[in-house]
Amino acid sequence: MEINEKAERMAAAALVGFDGDVIALDEASGGHALYLIGHTLLSHHGLYEALSLDRATAWTERVTLEFWALGDAERAMGIPLSPLCDREKDKNLAKSQLSFLNYLCIPFYSIVADLISPNMPPWERLKENLAHWRREAKATQMVLFDAKFGIQARSPKPSRSVSYSPYNR
């Protein structure tokens, strides 16, 4: 087994293994499941979205801060900012995550779930995370609407700030 193949199997085992029997899954697929999952996930940036909500949110914050740092560097160089890298404009994290999930992660993981199992833990967690970001987007929209029209605060409010920084935890 090559090093890359071992890495792919380890990545798949780490992800699927949190809630499932990785060996049984791999044996049932003739040894192809771990290779397929691992290879695909290692090359796919949406891997963290299939983690538990708290871990996915932590990764989302890290990626957002990394994007904003890139935007800061691009601004300092006087070049156009890359998409999602403007900390002044791209503050609605829920909206950004919904776009990322709906256009990249959901189509990808739905195919993997069809191939492996419609109840595979990463697919289930991804759907839970999607529901979370939908609630956040709705709450954020309500807060922005209230602020625009001077309406007193009402529930639901976003559970997390829409303006992320490492200091507002």
PDB file of C-alpha atoms in Angstrom:
ATOM      1  CA  MET A   1       0.000   0.000   0.000  1.00  0.00           C
ATOM      2  CA  GLU A   2       1.419   3.396  -0.995  1.00  0.00           C
ATOM      3  CA  ILE A   3       1.823   6.228   1.511  1.00  0.00           C
ATOM      4  CA  ASN A   4      -0.954   8.263  -0.154  1.00  0.00           C
ATOM      5  CA  GLU A   5      -3.340   5.333   0.009  1.00  0.00           C
ATOM      6  CA  LYS A   6      -2.529   4.827   3.704  1.00  0.00           C
ATOM      7  CA  ALA A   7      -3.144   8.519   4.365  1.00  0.00           C
ATOM      8  CA  GLU A   8      -6.462   8.359   2.523  1.00  0.00           C
ATOM      9  CA  ARG A   9      -7.581   5.326   4.512  1.00  0.00           C
ATOM     10  CA  MET A  10      -6.510   6.950   7.777  1.00  0.00           C
ATOM     11  CA  ALA A  11      -8.407  10.145   6.935  1.00  0.00           C
ATOM     12  CA  ALA A  12     -11.527   8.178   6.061  1.00  0.00           C
ATOM     13  CA  ALA A  13     -11.239   6.050   9.184  1.00  0.00           C
ATOM     14  CA  ALA A  14     -10.833   9.145  11.331  1.00  0.00           C
ATOM     15  CA  LEU A  15     -13.916  10.773   9.847  1.00  0.00           C
ATOM     16  CA  VAL A  16     -16.249   7.792   9.524  1.00  0.00           C
ATOM     17  CA  GLY A  17     -14.886   6.056  12.605  1.00  0.00           C
ATOM     18  CA  PHE A  18     -16.291   8.554  15.068  1.00  0.00           C
ATOM     19  CA  ASP A  19     -19.751   6.990  14.801  1.00  0.00           C
ATOM     20  CA  GLY A  20     -19.476   3.898  12.667  1.00  0.00           C
ATOM     21  CA  ASP A  21     -17.738   0.587  12.176  1.00  0.00           C
ATOM     22  CA  VAL A  22     -15.118   1.500   9.599  1.00  0.00           C
ATOM     23  CA  ILE A  23     -13.854  -2.039   9.092  1.00  0.00           C
ATOM     24  CA  ALA A  24     -17.359  -3.413   8.408  1.00  0.00           C
ATOM     25  CA  LEU A  25     -18.059  -0.556   6.014  1.00  0.00           C
ATOM     26  CA  ASP A  26     -14.824  -1.182   4.140  1.00  0.00           C
ATOM     27  CA  GLU A  27     -15.328  -4.958   4.008  1.00  0.00           C
ATOM     28  CA  ALA A  28     -18.928  -4.573   2.801  1.00  0.00           C
ATOM     29  CA  SER A  29     -17.724  -2.462  -0.109  1.00  0.00           C
ATOM     30  CA  GLY A  30     -14.963  -4.863  -1.092  1.00  0.00           C
ATOM     31  CA  GLY A  31     -12.267  -2.609   0.344  1.00  0.00           C
ATOM     32  CA  HIS A  32     -13.246   0.399  -1.730  1.00  0.00           C
ATOM     33  CA  ALA A  33     -15.178   2.529   0.767  1.00  0.00           C
ATOM     34  CA  LEU A  34     -12.230   3.845   2.750  1.00  0.00           C
ATOM     35  CA  TYR A  35     -10.228   4.519  -0.362  1.00  0.00           C
ATOM     36  CA  LEU A  36     -13.091   6.427  -1.980  1.00  0.00           C
ATOM     37  CA  ILE A  37     -13.959   8.451   1.107  1.00  0.00           C
ATOM     38  CA  GLY A  38     -10.369   9.190   2.054  1.00  0.00           C
ATOM     39  CA  HIS A  39      -9.217  10.144  -1.421  1.00  0.00           C
ATOM     40  CA  THR A  40     -12.174  12.396  -1.999  1.00  0.00           C
ATOM     41  CA  LEU A  41     -12.147  14.051   1.397  1.00  0.00           C
ATOM     42  CA  LEU A  42      -8.438  14.767   1.344  1.00  0.00           C
ATOM     43  CA  SER A  43      -8.924  16.653  -1.899  1.00  0.00           C
ATOM     44  CA  HIS A  44     -12.107  18.414  -0.808  1.00  0.00           C
ATOM     45  CA  HIS A  45     -12.124  21.554   1.306  1.00  0.00           C
ATOM     46  CA  GLY A  46     -15.551  20.801   2.751  1.00  0.00           C
ATOM     47  CA  LEU A  47     -14.208  18.063   5.013  1.00  0.00           C
ATOM     48  CA  TYR A  48     -14.649  20.092   8.187  1.00  0.00           C
ATOM     49  CA  GLU A  49     -18.344  20.671   7.450  1.00  0.00           C
ATOM     50  CA  ALA A  50     -19.049  16.975   8.083  1.00  0.00           C
ATOM     51  CA  LEU A  51     -17.685  17.209  11.624  1.00  0.00           C
ATOM     52  CA  SER A  52     -19.793  17.848  14.710  1.00  0.00           C
ATOM     53  CA  LEU A  53     -21.281  21.350  14.825  1.00  0.00           C
ATOM     54  CA  ASP A  54     -18.875  22.714  17.423  1.00  0.00           C
ATOM     55  CA  ARG A  55     -15.839  21.414  15.538  1.00  0.00           C
ATOM     56  CA  ALA A  56     -17.203  22.538  12.154  1.00  0.00           C
ATOM     57  CA  THR A  57     -17.925  26.001  13.550  1.00  0.00           C
ATOM     58  CA  ALA A  58     -14.415  26.253  14.990  1.00  0.00           C
ATOM     59  CA  TRP A  59     -12.967  25.361  11.573  1.00  0.00           C
ATOM     60  CA  THR A  60     -15.324  27.812   9.892  1.00  0.00           C
ATOM     61  CA  GLU A  61     -14.013  30.569  12.130  1.00  0.00           C
ATOM     62  CA  ARG A  62     -10.400  29.605  11.380  1.00  0.00           C
ATOM     63  CA  VAL A  63     -11.005  29.562   7.633  1.00  0.00           C
ATOM     64  CA  THR A  64     -12.872  32.883   7.797  1.00  0.00           C
ATOM     65  CA  LEU A  65     -10.004  34.523   9.691  1.00  0.00           C
ATOM     66  CA  GLU A  66      -7.549  33.089   7.154  1.00  0.00           C
ATOM     67  CA  PHE A  67      -9.621  34.487   4.269  1.00  0.00           C
ATOM     68  CA  TRP A  68      -9.795  37.885   5.953  1.00  0.00           C
ATOM     69  CA  ALA A  69      -6.022  37.889   6.524  1.00  0.00           C
ATOM     70  CA  LEU A  70      -5.584  37.203   2.802  1.00  0.00           C
ATOM     71  CA  GLY A  71      -7.947  40.081   2.021  1.00  0.00           C
ATOM     72  CA  ASP A  72      -5.983  42.376   4.349  1.00  0.00           C
ATOM     73  CA  ALA A  73      -2.767  41.458   2.522  1.00  0.00           C
ATOM     74  CA  GLU A  74      -4.410  41.987  -0.876  1.00  0.00           C
ATOM     75  CA  ARG A  75      -5.752  45.366   0.250  1.00  0.00           C
ATOM     76  CA  ALA A  76      -2.277  46.374   1.498  1.00  0.00           C
ATOM     77  CA  MET A  77      -0.822  45.452  -1.914  1.00  0.00           C
ATOM     78  CA  GLY A  78      -3.515  47.455  -3.687  1.00  0.00           C
ATOM     79  CA  ILE A  79      -4.884  44.494  -5.643  1.00  0.00           C
ATOM     80  CA  PRO A  80      -8.532  43.367  -5.938  1.00  0.00           C
ATOM     81  CA  LEU A  81      -9.730  41.304  -3.009  1.00  0.00           C
ATOM     82  CA  SER A  82     -10.514  37.633  -3.541  1.00  0.00           C
ATOM     83  CA  PRO A  83     -14.102  36.483  -2.945  1.00  0.00           C
ATOM     84  CA  LEU A  84     -15.056  36.160   0.746  1.00  0.00           C
ATOM     85  CA  CYS A  85     -11.833  37.877   1.830  1.00  0.00           C
ATOM     86  CA  ASP A  86     -13.165  41.350   2.638  1.00  0.00           C
ATOM     87  CA  ARG A  87     -13.642  41.600   6.408  1.00  0.00           C
ATOM     88  CA  GLU A  88     -15.682  44.776   5.939  1.00  0.00           C
ATOM     89  CA  LYS A  89     -18.098  43.299   3.404  1.00  0.00           C
ATOM     90  CA  ASP A  90     -18.157  39.568   4.188  1.00  0.00           C
ATOM     91  CA  LYS A  91     -19.414  39.665   7.787  1.00  0.00           C
ATOM     92  CA  ASN A  92     -22.514  37.529   7.349  1.00  0.00           C
ATOM     93  CA  LEU A  93     -20.976  34.184   8.171  1.00  0.00           C
ATOM     94  CA  ALA A  94     -24.289  32.324   8.125  1.00  0.00           C
ATOM     95  CA  LYS A  95     -25.046  33.465   4.569  1.00  0.00           C
ATOM     96  CA  SER A  96     -21.525  32.569   3.464  1.00  0.00           C
ATOM     97  CA  GLN A  97     -21.742  29.113   5.042  1.00  0.00           C
ATOM     98  CA  LEU A  98     -25.122  28.422   3.473  1.00  0.00           C
ATOM     99  CA  SER A  99     -23.717  29.217   0.042  1.00  0.00           C
ATOM    100  CA  PHE A 100     -20.667  27.017   0.667  1.00  0.00           C
ATOM    101  CA  LEU A 101     -22.783  24.135   1.934  1.00  0.00           C
ATOM    102  CA  ASN A 102     -25.478  24.357  -0.747  1.00  0.00           C
ATOM    103  CA  TYR A 103     -23.202  24.753  -3.751  1.00  0.00           C
ATOM    104  CA  LEU A 104     -20.226  22.592  -2.784  1.00  0.00           C
ATOM    105  CA  CYS A 105     -20.673  20.350   0.236  1.00  0.00           C
ATOM    106  CA  ILE A 106     -24.259  19.120  -0.120  1.00  0.00           C
ATOM    107  CA  PRO A 107     -23.930  18.049  -3.784  1.00  0.00           C
ATOM    108  CA  PHE A 108     -20.633  16.301  -3.042  1.00  0.00           C
ATOM    109  CA  TYR A 109     -21.676  14.501   0.138  1.00  0.00           C
ATOM    110  CA  SER A 110     -25.069  13.504  -1.281  1.00  0.00           C
ATOM    111  CA  ILE A 111     -23.262  11.518  -3.978  1.00  0.00           C
ATOM    112  CA  VAL A 112     -20.920   9.930  -1.427  1.00  0.00           C
ATOM    113  CA  ALA A 113     -23.922   9.083   0.798  1.00  0.00           C
ATOM    114  CA  ASP A 114     -25.648   7.449  -2.183  1.00  0.00           C
ATOM    115  CA  LEU A 115     -22.544   5.351  -2.808  1.00  0.00           C
ATOM    116  CA  ILE A 116     -21.755   4.444   0.802  1.00  0.00           C
ATOM    117  CA  SER A 117     -24.838   4.806   2.998  1.00  0.00           C
ATOM    118  CA  PRO A 118     -27.643   7.370   3.235  1.00  0.00           C
ATOM    119  CA  ASN A 119     -27.190   7.233   7.019  1.00  0.00           C
ATOM    120  CA  MET A 120     -23.424   7.664   7.116  1.00  0.00           C
ATOM    121  CA  PRO A 121     -22.439   9.907  10.049  1.00  0.00           C
ATOM    122  CA  PRO A 122     -20.661  12.616   7.996  1.00  0.00           C
ATOM    123  CA  TRP A 123     -23.766  13.095   5.815  1.00  0.00           C
ATOM    124  CA  GLU A 124     -26.036  13.240   8.876  1.00  0.00           C
ATOM    125  CA  ARG A 125     -23.756  15.780  10.586  1.00  0.00           C
ATOM    126  CA  LEU A 126     -23.594  17.863   7.423  1.00  0.00           C
ATOM    127  CA  LYS A 127     -27.399  18.040   7.284  1.00  0.00           C
ATOM    128  CA  GLU A 128     -27.462  19.045  10.970  1.00  0.00           C
ATOM    129  CA  ASN A 129     -24.886  21.767  10.271  1.00  0.00           C
ATOM    130  CA  LEU A 130     -26.931  23.000   7.309  1.00  0.00           C
ATOM    131  CA  ALA A 131     -30.003  23.299   9.549  1.00  0.00           C
ATOM    132  CA  HIS A 132     -27.928  25.230  12.100  1.00  0.00           C
ATOM    133  CA  TRP A 133     -26.685  27.752   9.507  1.00  0.00           C
ATOM    134  CA  ARG A 134     -30.235  28.171   8.166  1.00  0.00           C
ATOM    135  CA  ARG A 135     -31.409  29.093  11.671  1.00  0.00           C
ATOM    136  CA  GLU A 136     -28.445  31.452  12.071  1.00  0.00           C
ATOM    137  CA  ALA A 137     -29.128  33.114   8.711  1.00  0.00           C
ATOM    138  CA  LYS A 138     -32.785  33.639   9.602  1.00  0.00           C
ATOM    139  CA  ALA A 139     -31.888  35.071  13.021  1.00  0.00           C
ATOM    140  CA  THR A 140     -29.207  37.316  11.509  1.00  0.00           C
ATOM    141  CA  GLN A 141     -31.681  38.570   8.911  1.00  0.00           C
ATOM    142  CA  MET A 142     -34.162  39.414  11.668  1.00  0.00           C
ATOM    143  CA  VAL A 143     -31.534  41.304  13.683  1.00  0.00           C
ATOM    144  CA  LEU A 144     -30.438  43.276  10.605  1.00  0.00           C
ATOM    145  CA  PHE A 145     -34.076  44.044   9.727  1.00  0.00           C
ATOM    146  CA  ASP A 146     -34.790  45.178  13.286  1.00  0.00           C
ATOM    147  CA  ALA A 147     -31.734  47.439  13.301  1.00  0.00           C
ATOM    148  CA  LYS A 148     -32.637  48.953   9.935  1.00  0.00           C
ATOM    149  CA  PHE A 149     -36.162  49.849  11.028  1.00  0.00           C
ATOM    150  CA  GLY A 150     -35.444  50.621  14.698  1.00  0.00           C
ATOM    151  CA  ILE A 151     -37.471  47.703  16.053  1.00  0.00           C
ATOM    152  CA  GLN A 152     -36.757  46.599  19.621  1.00  0.00           C
ATOM    153  CA  ALA A 153     -34.694  43.418  19.867  1.00  0.00           C
ATOM    154  CA  ARG A 154     -36.700  40.215  19.574  1.00  0.00           C
ATOM    155  CA  SER A 155     -35.948  36.518  19.491  1.00  0.00           C
ATOM    156  CA  PRO A 156     -34.440  34.559  17.966  1.00  0.00           C
ATOM    157  CA  LYS A 157     -31.026  36.173  17.964  1.00  0.00           C
ATOM    158  CA  PRO A 158     -27.993  34.600  16.328  1.00  0.00           C
ATOM    159  CA  SER A 159     -26.201  32.324  18.755  1.00  0.00           C
ATOM    160  CA  ARG A 160     -22.848  33.602  17.498  1.00  0.00           C
ATOM    161  CA  SER A 161     -21.620  36.989  16.428  1.00  0.00           C
ATOM    162  CA  VAL A 162     -21.665  37.747  12.717  1.00  0.00           C
ATOM    163  CA  SER A 163     -18.457  39.739  13.071  1.00  0.00           C
ATOM    164  CA  TYR A 164     -15.758  37.246  13.960  1.00  0.00           C
ATOM    165  CA  SER A 165     -12.429  37.959  15.539  1.00  0.00           C
ATOM    166  CA  PRO A 166     -10.219  35.827  17.758  1.00  0.00           C
ATOM    167  CA  TYR A 167     -11.066  38.181  20.633  1.00  0.00           C
ATOM    168  CA  ASN A 168     -14.870  37.932  20.764  1.00  0.00           C
ATOM    169  CA  ARG A 169     -15.251  34.397  22.075  1.00  0.00           C
TER     170      ARG A 169
END
